[in-house]
Every structure is written in C-alpha cells, then in structure tokens.
Short mmCIF file of C-alpha atoms in Angstrom, two decimals:
data_model
loop_
_atom_site.label_atom_id
_atom_site.label_comp_id
_atom_site.label_asym_id
_atom_site.label_seq_id
_atom_site.Cartn_x
_atom_site.Cartn_y
_atom_site.Cartn_z
CA UNK A 299 25.94 -119.10 -15.00
CA UNK A 300 26.18 -117.55 -18.59
CA UNK A 301 29.90 -116.09 -20.28
CA UNK A 302 28.17 -112.54 -20.36
CA UNK A 303 26.39 -110.07 -17.88
CA UNK A 304 22.72 -111.62 -18.67
CA UNK A 305 21.01 -108.62 -16.97
CA UNK A 306 22.06 -105.24 -18.33
CA UNK A 307 21.07 -104.00 -21.30
CA UNK A 308 21.95 -100.69 -22.25
CA UNK A 309 19.16 -97.72 -23.92
CA UNK A 310 20.40 -97.84 -27.07
CA UNK A 311 24.81 -97.52 -27.84
CA UNK A 312 26.79 -99.34 -25.50
CA UNK A 313 28.01 -102.74 -25.07
CA UNK A 314 30.60 -105.63 -25.37
CA UNK A 315 30.55 -108.48 -26.81
CA UNK A 316 30.09 -111.07 -23.60
CA UNK A 317 28.72 -108.09 -21.38
CA UNK A 318 26.57 -105.04 -22.54
CA UNK A 319 25.31 -102.40 -19.58
CA UNK A 320 22.88 -100.07 -18.68
CA UNK A 321 25.42 -98.21 -17.50
CA UNK A 322 26.68 -95.63 -19.56
CA UNK A 323 23.77 -94.20 -20.77
CA UNK A 324 22.10 -93.52 -17.82
CA UNK A 325 25.35 -91.82 -16.33
CA UNK A 326 24.56 -89.78 -19.50
CA UNK A 327 21.23 -89.18 -18.27
CA UNK A 328 22.70 -88.05 -14.70
CA UNK A 329 24.98 -86.12 -16.32
CA UNK A 330 22.60 -84.04 -18.20
CA UNK A 331 20.97 -83.15 -15.25
CA UNK A 332 24.11 -82.11 -13.82
CA UNK A 333 25.94 -81.14 -17.12
CA UNK A 334 29.24 -82.97 -16.61
CA UNK A 335 31.04 -85.97 -18.07
CA UNK A 336 33.79 -87.75 -18.29
CA UNK A 337 35.69 -89.58 -21.21
CA UNK A 338 34.77 -93.00 -20.18
CA UNK A 339 31.08 -92.31 -21.64
CA UNK A 340 32.33 -92.34 -24.85
CA UNK A 341 30.05 -91.77 -28.03
CA UNK A 342 27.31 -89.01 -27.21
CA UNK A 343 24.64 -90.92 -29.31
CA UNK A 344 23.83 -93.04 -26.09
CA UNK A 345 22.09 -90.29 -24.68
CA UNK A 346 19.61 -89.56 -27.45
CA UNK A 347 18.19 -92.68 -26.83
CA UNK A 348 17.73 -93.88 -23.53
CA UNK A 349 14.89 -96.68 -22.95
CA UNK A 350 12.48 -97.90 -25.34
CA UNK A 351 9.32 -97.88 -22.69
CA UNK A 352 6.03 -99.96 -23.40
CA UNK A 353 4.60 -99.31 -20.20
CA UNK A 354 4.05 -102.79 -19.28
CA UNK A 355 7.69 -103.40 -17.49
CA UNK A 356 8.13 -106.12 -20.10
CA UNK A 357 7.88 -107.65 -23.38
CA UNK A 358 4.73 -108.44 -24.94
CA UNK A 359 6.01 -111.64 -27.20
CA UNK A 360 7.79 -114.69 -26.80
CA UNK A 361 11.40 -114.57 -26.41
CA UNK A 362 12.24 -117.52 -29.29
CA UNK A 363 9.91 -115.92 -31.37
CA UNK A 364 10.52 -112.21 -30.83
CA UNK A 365 14.59 -113.27 -31.92
CA UNK A 366 13.39 -114.91 -34.76
CA UNK A 367 11.21 -111.91 -36.49
CA UNK A 368 14.24 -110.00 -35.71
CA UNK A 369 16.52 -112.24 -37.48
CA UNK A 370 14.18 -112.10 -40.49
CA UNK A 371 13.38 -108.94 -40.92
CA UNK A 372 16.97 -108.18 -40.81
CA UNK A 373 17.83 -110.68 -43.60
CA UNK A 374 14.73 -109.34 -45.57
CA UNK A 375 16.37 -106.22 -45.42
CA UNK A 376 19.84 -107.60 -46.71
CA UNK A 377 18.00 -109.51 -49.38
CA UNK A 378 16.60 -106.09 -50.69
CA UNK A 379 19.32 -104.12 -50.44
CA UNK A 380 18.31 -102.29 -47.39
CA UNK A 381 19.67 -101.71 -44.28
CA UNK A 382 19.44 -104.43 -41.78
CA UNK A 383 19.78 -102.98 -38.92
CA UNK A 384 17.23 -100.40 -39.14
CA UNK A 385 15.01 -103.20 -40.03
CA UNK A 386 15.93 -105.33 -37.28
CA UNK A 387 15.19 -101.70 -35.16
CA UNK A 388 11.69 -101.70 -36.17
CA UNK A 389 10.99 -105.40 -35.51
CA UNK A 390 12.47 -104.66 -31.70
CA UNK A 391 10.30 -101.70 -31.59
CA UNK A 392 7.29 -103.61 -32.88
CA UNK A 393 7.77 -106.56 -30.65
CA UNK A 394 7.25 -104.62 -27.22
CA UNK A 395 10.46 -105.29 -25.88
CA UNK A 396 11.22 -102.54 -23.35
CA UNK A 397 14.92 -103.10 -23.48
CA UNK A 398 15.11 -104.39 -26.77
CA UNK A 399 17.77 -102.44 -28.77
CA UNK A 400 19.76 -103.29 -31.99
CA UNK A 401 23.33 -101.93 -32.57
CA UNK A 402 25.85 -101.81 -35.21
CA UNK A 403 29.43 -103.68 -35.01
CA UNK A 404 31.13 -100.33 -34.23
CA UNK A 405 28.60 -99.34 -31.13
CA UNK A 406 28.52 -103.08 -29.76
CA UNK A 407 32.04 -102.90 -29.18
CA UNK A 408 32.64 -98.88 -28.13
CA UNK A 409 32.25 -99.39 -24.54
CA UNK A 410 34.57 -103.25 -24.34
CA UNK A 411 37.25 -100.84 -23.20
CA UNK A 412 35.18 -99.37 -20.44
CA UNK A 413 33.67 -102.20 -19.11
CA UNK A 414 36.88 -104.01 -18.90
CA UNK A 415 37.75 -100.93 -16.57
CA UNK A 416 39.79 -99.54 -19.00
CA UNK A 417 39.17 -96.40 -21.91
CA UNK A 418 41.49 -94.15 -23.93
CA UNK A 419 41.59 -90.61 -23.56
CA UNK A 420 43.35 -87.87 -21.60
CA UNK A 421 41.89 -87.77 -18.42
CA UNK A 422 39.48 -85.26 -18.33
CA UNK A 423 36.27 -84.53 -17.42
CA UNK A 424 33.74 -81.59 -18.39
CA UNK A 425 30.83 -79.56 -17.94
CA UNK A 426 28.78 -76.87 -19.24
CA UNK A 427 28.46 -73.45 -18.31
CA UNK A 428 24.84 -71.50 -18.31
CA UNK A 429 26.52 -69.22 -20.88
CA UNK A 430 27.08 -72.56 -22.82
CA UNK A 431 31.33 -72.42 -22.22
CA UNK A 432 32.78 -75.78 -21.47
CA UNK A 433 34.57 -76.35 -18.12
CA UNK A 434 37.07 -78.90 -16.76
CA UNK A 435 35.60 -80.26 -13.84
CA UNK A 436 37.87 -82.84 -12.93
CA UNK A 437 41.53 -83.70 -13.83
CA UNK A 438 42.53 -87.40 -13.29
CA UNK A 439 46.10 -87.34 -11.68
CA UNK A 440 48.88 -89.07 -13.59
CA UNK A 441 46.74 -88.29 -16.97
CA UNK A 442 47.94 -86.51 -19.96
CA UNK A 443 45.46 -83.89 -19.07
CA UNK A 444 47.38 -83.48 -15.32
CA UNK A 445 50.89 -84.01 -17.03
CA UNK A 446 50.02 -80.58 -19.50
CA UNK A 447 48.80 -78.87 -16.33
CA UNK A 448 45.56 -78.33 -17.16
CA UNK A 449 43.53 -77.76 -14.08
CA UNK A 450 40.05 -78.27 -12.50
CA UNK A 451 38.09 -74.87 -13.85
CA UNK A 452 39.85 -74.22 -17.06
CA UNK A 453 37.75 -73.20 -20.05
CA UNK A 454 38.22 -75.84 -22.72
CA UNK A 455 37.52 -73.58 -26.07
CA UNK A 456 38.13 -75.50 -28.74
CA UNK A 457 39.45 -79.34 -30.04
CA UNK A 458 41.53 -80.08 -33.04
CA UNK A 459 40.28 -77.00 -33.62
CA UNK A 460 36.92 -77.38 -33.56
CA UNK A 461 35.16 -74.82 -31.32
CA UNK A 462 33.31 -76.71 -28.11
CA UNK A 463 31.03 -73.72 -26.91
CA UNK A 464 27.56 -74.21 -26.56
CA UNK A 465 28.02 -77.79 -27.75
CA UNK A 466 26.39 -80.70 -25.50
CA UNK A 467 29.29 -82.01 -23.51
CA UNK A 468 28.29 -85.49 -24.70
CA UNK A 469 29.67 -84.43 -27.95
CA UNK A 470 32.62 -82.93 -26.60
CA UNK A 471 33.41 -86.04 -24.67
CA UNK A 472 33.37 -87.94 -28.48
CA UNK A 473 35.79 -85.32 -29.55
CA UNK A 474 38.45 -86.00 -26.74
CA UNK A 475 38.20 -89.35 -27.43
CA UNK A 476 38.42 -88.98 -30.65
CA UNK A 477 35.35 -90.91 -31.64
CA UNK A 478 34.43 -90.49 -35.52
CA UNK A 479 30.85 -91.26 -35.22
CA UNK A 480 30.87 -88.92 -32.40
CA UNK A 481 32.20 -86.28 -34.91
CA UNK A 482 36.10 -86.85 -34.12
CA UNK A 483 38.37 -87.25 -36.87
CA UNK A 484 40.16 -90.57 -35.63
CA UNK A 485 39.43 -93.38 -33.67
CA UNK A 486 40.12 -93.29 -30.12
CA UNK A 487 43.22 -95.47 -29.86
CA UNK A 488 46.28 -94.79 -27.66
CA UNK A 489 48.88 -92.55 -28.23
CA UNK A 490 46.96 -90.46 -30.91
CA UNK A 491 47.10 -86.52 -30.85
CA UNK A 492 44.32 -84.19 -29.14
CA UNK A 493 44.72 -80.51 -29.73
CA UNK A 494 43.36 -78.87 -27.09
CA UNK A 495 42.51 -75.21 -26.95
CA UNK A 496 42.31 -73.85 -23.26
CA UNK A 497 41.71 -70.57 -21.08
CA UNK A 498 42.32 -69.67 -17.58
CA UNK A 499 41.38 -66.20 -16.68
CA UNK A 500 42.43 -64.04 -19.70
CA UNK A 501 45.23 -66.50 -20.93
CA UNK A 502 44.46 -68.71 -23.46
CA UNK A 503 47.04 -71.43 -25.15
CA UNK A 504 46.91 -74.53 -26.88
CA UNK A 505 48.37 -77.59 -25.79
CA UNK A 506 48.91 -81.13 -27.80
CA UNK A 507 47.96 -84.58 -25.87
CA UNK A 508 48.34 -88.19 -26.65
CA UNK A 509 45.87 -90.26 -25.85
CA UNK A 510 46.37 -93.08 -23.16
CA UNK A 511 45.45 -95.66 -21.51
CA UNK A 512 43.60 -95.19 -18.12
CA UNK A 513 41.38 -97.04 -15.80
CA UNK A 514 38.02 -95.82 -15.08
CA UNK A 515 38.39 -95.76 -10.95
CA UNK A 516 35.06 -97.19 -10.52
CA UNK A 517 35.63 -98.23 -6.79
CA UNK A 518 36.70 -95.73 -4.62
CA UNK A 519 37.34 -95.95 -0.88
CA UNK A 520 37.59 -93.22 1.77
CA UNK A 521 37.41 -92.96 6.18
CA UNK A 522 35.46 -90.61 7.48
CA UNK A 523 34.19 -89.24 11.01
CA UNK A 524 33.00 -92.12 13.66
CA UNK A 525 34.76 -95.31 12.67
CA UNK A 526 33.36 -95.84 8.98
CA UNK A 527 35.00 -96.60 5.98
CA UNK A 528 32.86 -95.25 2.79
CA UNK A 529 33.09 -97.63 -0.35
CA UNK A 530 32.24 -96.28 -3.37
CA UNK A 531 31.22 -98.45 -6.77
CA UNK A 532 30.63 -96.33 -9.63
CA UNK A 533 30.13 -98.79 -11.73
CA UNK A 534 30.48 -102.96 -11.78
CA UNK A 535 33.26 -103.36 -13.90
CA UNK A 536 35.90 -106.04 -14.51
CA UNK A 537 37.71 -106.48 -11.19
CA UNK A 538 35.42 -104.24 -8.85
CA UNK A 539 34.32 -107.28 -6.95
CA UNK A 540 38.04 -107.82 -6.04
CA UNK A 541 38.35 -103.97 -4.91
CA UNK A 542 35.38 -104.39 -2.96
CA UNK A 543 36.66 -107.41 -0.80
CA UNK A 544 40.11 -105.65 -0.43
CA UNK A 545 38.48 -102.57 0.87
CA UNK A 546 36.42 -104.41 3.08
CA UNK A 547 39.45 -106.21 4.14
CA UNK A 548 41.52 -103.07 4.66
CA UNK A 549 38.92 -101.53 6.72
CA UNK A 550 40.25 -100.34 10.28
CA UNK A 551 39.04 -103.02 13.07
CA UNK A 552 36.15 -101.94 14.41
CA UNK A 553 35.01 -99.72 11.14
CA UNK A 554 31.12 -99.98 10.38
CA UNK A 555 30.85 -99.76 6.01
CA UNK A 556 28.76 -97.82 4.19
CA UNK A 557 28.60 -98.97 0.49
CA UNK A 558 27.36 -96.24 -1.49
CA UNK A 559 25.54 -97.65 -4.75
CA UNK A 560 24.03 -94.65 -5.37
CA UNK A 561 23.84 -93.81 -9.65
CA UNK A 562 25.21 -97.19 -9.75
CA UNK A 563 23.97 -98.25 -13.09
CA UNK A 564 24.98 -101.79 -13.27
CA UNK A 565 27.92 -103.81 -15.22
CA UNK A 566 29.10 -106.93 -14.94
CA UNK A 567 27.06 -109.68 -13.16
CA UNK A 568 29.87 -111.63 -11.61
CA UNK A 569 31.23 -108.82 -10.16
CA UNK A 570 28.20 -107.52 -8.42
CA UNK A 571 28.39 -110.98 -7.31
CA UNK A 572 31.79 -111.23 -6.13
CA UNK A 573 31.23 -107.70 -4.32
CA UNK A 574 28.24 -109.97 -2.33
CA UNK A 575 31.13 -111.86 -1.31
CA UNK A 576 32.68 -109.25 0.74
CA UNK A 577 29.57 -109.26 3.18
CA UNK A 578 28.11 -113.28 3.31
CA UNK A 579 29.69 -116.35 3.46
CA UNK A 580 28.30 -118.20 0.41
CA UNK A 581 24.40 -118.74 0.11
CA UNK A 582 21.87 -117.30 -2.58
CA UNK A 583 22.91 -113.62 -4.01
CA UNK A 584 19.75 -114.16 -7.16
CA UNK A 585 18.00 -116.55 -8.91
CA UNK A 586 17.22 -115.68 -12.59
CA UNK A 587 15.52 -117.35 -15.44
CA UNK A 588 16.30 -117.86 -19.14
CA UNK A 589 14.01 -119.15 -21.72
CA UNK A 590 12.19 -120.69 -17.97
CA UNK A 591 15.26 -122.44 -17.34
CA UNK A 592 15.89 -121.74 -13.48
CA UNK A 593 19.41 -120.37 -12.33
CA UNK A 594 21.21 -119.15 -9.38
CA UNK A 595 24.29 -117.16 -8.50
CA UNK A 596 25.54 -117.70 -5.10
CA UNK A 597 28.91 -115.67 -3.17
CA UNK A 598 31.96 -117.52 -2.28
CA UNK A 599 32.78 -118.25 1.22
CA UNK A 600 34.81 -116.23 3.66
CA UNK A 601 33.08 -113.09 3.43
CA UNK A 602 33.05 -110.19 6.37
CA UNK A 603 29.87 -111.02 8.48
CA UNK A 604 30.12 -109.14 11.46
CA UNK A 605 30.89 -105.66 10.41
CA UNK A 606 27.97 -103.67 10.56
CA UNK A 607 26.73 -102.21 6.82
CA UNK A 608 24.90 -99.76 5.39
CA UNK A 609 24.03 -99.80 1.52
CA UNK A 610 23.13 -96.58 -0.30
CA UNK A 611 20.89 -96.36 -2.67
CA UNK A 612 18.80 -93.98 -5.15
CA UNK A 613 16.61 -93.95 -8.57
CA UNK A 614 20.20 -94.55 -10.55
CA UNK A 615 20.70 -97.21 -8.78
CA UNK A 616 20.27 -100.10 -11.16
CA UNK A 617 20.81 -103.96 -12.89
CA UNK A 618 23.72 -105.26 -10.96
CA UNK A 619 24.04 -102.37 -8.27
CA UNK A 620 20.20 -103.86 -7.54
CA UNK A 621 20.60 -107.86 -7.55
CA UNK A 622 23.42 -106.23 -4.93
CA UNK A 623 21.48 -104.23 -2.73
CA UNK A 624 18.50 -107.33 -2.94
CA UNK A 625 20.62 -109.79 -1.61
CA UNK A 626 22.34 -107.88 1.32
CA UNK A 627 19.01 -106.67 1.89
CA UNK A 628 16.93 -109.92 1.46
CA UNK A 629 19.94 -112.06 3.67
CA UNK A 630 19.69 -109.67 6.74
CA UNK A 631 23.32 -108.57 5.88
CA UNK A 632 22.97 -104.60 5.36
CA UNK A 633 20.53 -101.88 6.56
CA UNK A 634 19.41 -100.14 2.77
CA UNK A 635 19.44 -96.53 3.16
CA UNK A 636 17.59 -94.04 0.56
CA UNK A 637 15.54 -93.63 -2.47
CA UNK A 638 13.81 -96.27 -4.13
CA UNK A 639 16.04 -97.97 -6.77
CA UNK A 640 15.32 -97.80 -10.45
CA UNK A 641 14.09 -101.45 -11.37
CA UNK A 642 15.91 -103.21 -13.89
CA UNK A 643 15.68 -106.63 -13.52
CA UNK A 644 15.23 -108.47 -16.80
CA UNK A 645 17.52 -110.15 -18.83
CA UNK A 646 18.76 -109.56 -22.31
CA UNK A 647 21.00 -111.86 -24.50
CA UNK A 648 22.77 -110.70 -27.88
CA UNK A 649 22.54 -112.63 -31.19
CA UNK A 650 24.20 -111.32 -34.16
CA UNK A 651 22.52 -110.40 -37.31
CA UNK A 652 23.91 -111.09 -40.86
CA UNK A 653 25.31 -107.56 -41.47
CA UNK A 654 27.41 -107.90 -38.31
CA UNK A 655 24.85 -105.79 -35.69
CA UNK A 656 23.98 -107.16 -32.56
CA UNK A 657 20.30 -107.31 -31.16
CA UNK A 658 19.71 -107.62 -27.81
CA UNK A 659 16.38 -108.88 -26.87
CA UNK A 660 14.66 -109.97 -23.18
CA UNK A 661 14.83 -113.31 -22.47
CA UNK A 662 13.84 -113.56 -18.95
CA UNK A 663 14.13 -112.08 -15.56
CA UNK A 664 15.80 -112.06 -12.23
CA UNK A 665 14.46 -112.62 -8.20
CA UNK A 666 16.40 -111.81 -5.05
CA UNK A 667 16.76 -114.19 -1.99
CA UNK A 668 13.59 -114.25 -1.15
CA UNK A 669 11.90 -113.81 -4.57
CA UNK A 670 11.38 -110.72 -5.10
CA UNK A 671 11.27 -109.44 -8.81
CA UNK A 672 13.06 -106.04 -8.87
CA UNK A 673 12.19 -105.22 -13.05
CA UNK A 674 9.92 -102.36 -13.17
CA UNK A 675 9.36 -102.20 -9.25
CA UNK A 676 12.72 -101.22 -7.64
CA UNK A 677 14.09 -101.67 -4.54
CA UNK A 678 12.43 -100.21 -1.19
CA UNK A 679 15.19 -98.82 1.37
CA UNK A 680 14.78 -99.64 5.14
CA UNK A 681 14.99 -96.32 5.70
CA UNK A 682 13.88 -93.25 3.37
CA UNK A 683 16.11 -90.38 2.70
CA UNK A 684 16.83 -88.11 0.01
CA UNK A 685 19.28 -85.48 2.01
CA UNK A 686 22.28 -86.28 4.62
CA UNK A 687 22.31 -89.44 3.45
CA UNK A 688 25.30 -90.18 4.51
CA UNK A 689 24.90 -88.91 7.62
CA UNK A 690 21.80 -90.91 8.14
CA UNK A 691 24.15 -93.76 7.43
CA UNK A 692 26.41 -92.99 10.22
CA UNK A 693 23.45 -93.00 12.39
CA UNK A 694 22.43 -95.89 11.35
CA UNK A 695 25.82 -97.55 11.92
CA UNK A 696 25.96 -96.33 15.18
CA UNK A 697 22.64 -98.21 16.46
CA UNK A 698 23.92 -100.90 14.72
CA UNK A 699 27.10 -101.11 16.76
CA UNK A 700 30.54 -101.92 15.84
CA UNK A 701 32.72 -104.99 16.19
#
C-alpha cells in the first residue's frame, strides 16, 4: 500500500507530506455551526474554501492528463514571473476534479503535527457568544492554560494585545497558535510566548503563557450504564488505531462496544485499518484503485470477534471513518446507527510543483469489502436515527446480547 494516506484530500488548506486529510476543514465547518473550535485546527483559512464541487461526484479528465496540465500551468507561470500556485489553482478548477486542491509549502506542512497526534498551543477551545464575545469552552488538563488557572466560561478578550471580540473563532485559534498566516506575529513553536487578556465576571487580567506540545486526544473511552463501553474516535491520527485496539481489549468482560465515529472526517488510512483490526480476525477492509491498478487493505489477525458492536455515524463521518464503517457493516461485524455518512471515497495523490507548492489530484476511488462505492453516496445506516442516538445504540446492543 502507498506510504501516504491515499483517500483523504482536505478542502483547501490542510496537510502533511505523507498524508493529507479532510479532517480539519470539516471540523471547521462543524465549528462554524456550533461556534466552537480548538487549537488543533490551526489556520483559519481552511474554513474559507471547504471544497470544490462539480456536481458530478468525480473528476472529468484522466488523472495523468490533469496532473500534467497542472504542472505545465505552474511551470509556465514561473517562467512568466507570475504565481505558479495561482496558475495551478486555475488549472485544477478547470479540470473538474471535485477534490483537487493546491497548497503552498507552509499550508502543506501546517497540519503535520496534528496528523501525528500532536499540536503546539496553550490548551484552549473557544466559542463565540451571540454578542460576539469569545468564551473559553474547554481547558485541557495539564496544559499551559490549565496551569495558568484559566477556566471554562472565562472570556478571552485579547491575544497578544489584539482584541478578539467579533473575530471569527478560527482567527482567534490562529492567534493562539501564533500562525502568522492567520494574523499571528510568530510561528507556532514550542516555548513561544502568548499574552492573553481574560475576563471572569467583572474581574479582568492578563496572563502570559508559553506554548507547549500537546496531544490531540483523538480517542477517548468511557463506560455508560448497561454494560456498554463507548469508544469515541474524533480523527484517525497517528497511533489512534492502536488506542482503539487497546480500548477494546481493556473493556470489561461482557460489555458491548459503541464505536462513535460521528463527526470523524478521516485521517490516516493505516490507522483506520488498524482500528478495524480491533474487531476482525484478518480479512478484507477495503479495495481501491490507483491509475487503474487494484489494491487491497487487510485487517490484522487476532481482533475481538465476539463482543457486540454498534457504530455511530452522521453526515460528518467521512473518508477513513467511512472506510472503517463500511468494512464492519459489510462483514456483519457491527450494526450501524445514525444518519447517512458524507460520501468521500476518492483517492488523491500529491505532486510537488516547481515553486515548492503541492497539487493534490484525484487518481481513483475505494470500495467496501462487498464492492460498494462510497464517493458521492455515503453509507446508509442499518438503523436511521438522529436523536437519542446513544440510547438507540444501547437498545441495539441489548438485542444483540453480550458475551
């Protein structure tokens, strides 16, 4: 299988050299609805250009021809003294490639830390109130923000002297991280200082924090009533597959498993396959094609095949999360509960352009073990539910029985 994650292209500005993902921009879209974001998102620019949609669900020209045209356009622009990146973007737009995108070198590397399961920040999540003020919605335990005594519900009034009221929350996140492209004054590196203006009731104060390397906590586990272990996977970052496997192995005997993939918009395909291996004893997880060549992804042997499993999905379940869902559904290993998934099942590959920017173009599509295509279709749950989903999952587990 290829060294990068071939299935997930971000909407415009997110990436890493070996694996790009739709993850962060879709979280930005969800955050735009809820008004809450956290520092792992990085640049605010990702929200501005989520996807190019051509209405056809796929590219309209052969992959090799698209790649050559984009490269030629960038080379011509460089020779003419104009922007190769802008020329490449125009060529991608003309190609009809729904998921095609072009990234500057900095943009391409911006989410490398996050896909590795880490980011640099102070440990705050923020949301915008109806009056435009920015509220702290979460403080990560053990983070610089927690050590400084910042609490959920505090108001964030300024970052490095810049007022943040009425700013898009994504811009506030960029300031917290020190993302120069998002309006920050320095790079988001470990140990750099950031000054926060805060308010709690009528009390206002300023505190200087030092950014730190923090993990993204993309896999969390909790136990709920009814002998049920809920494993929530927010994204398939580095190591998340092993964390899922450990969570399944560590669940109390007799517990059913709820695998919550709602809002999970993808990540590293190797981690999704590793997560599938927690529930399967080897066998096919997905097939995909690259340039007409068929390839297959297989689970490891030795997974838990006895516990009843329910997978929760919604319209924010994408890419790697759809691959995992389709595998468990097709192989009759889980009941899928929720609403239809997003439908991102195309394969993108990166190309370095003459100025160092990177073009991502669609080269193929993947299918579930039974041969179902996901791109533009999504996965239909076995049981449709958009309210009290966790309770519905508990009822399903009760019907399935527990070991």
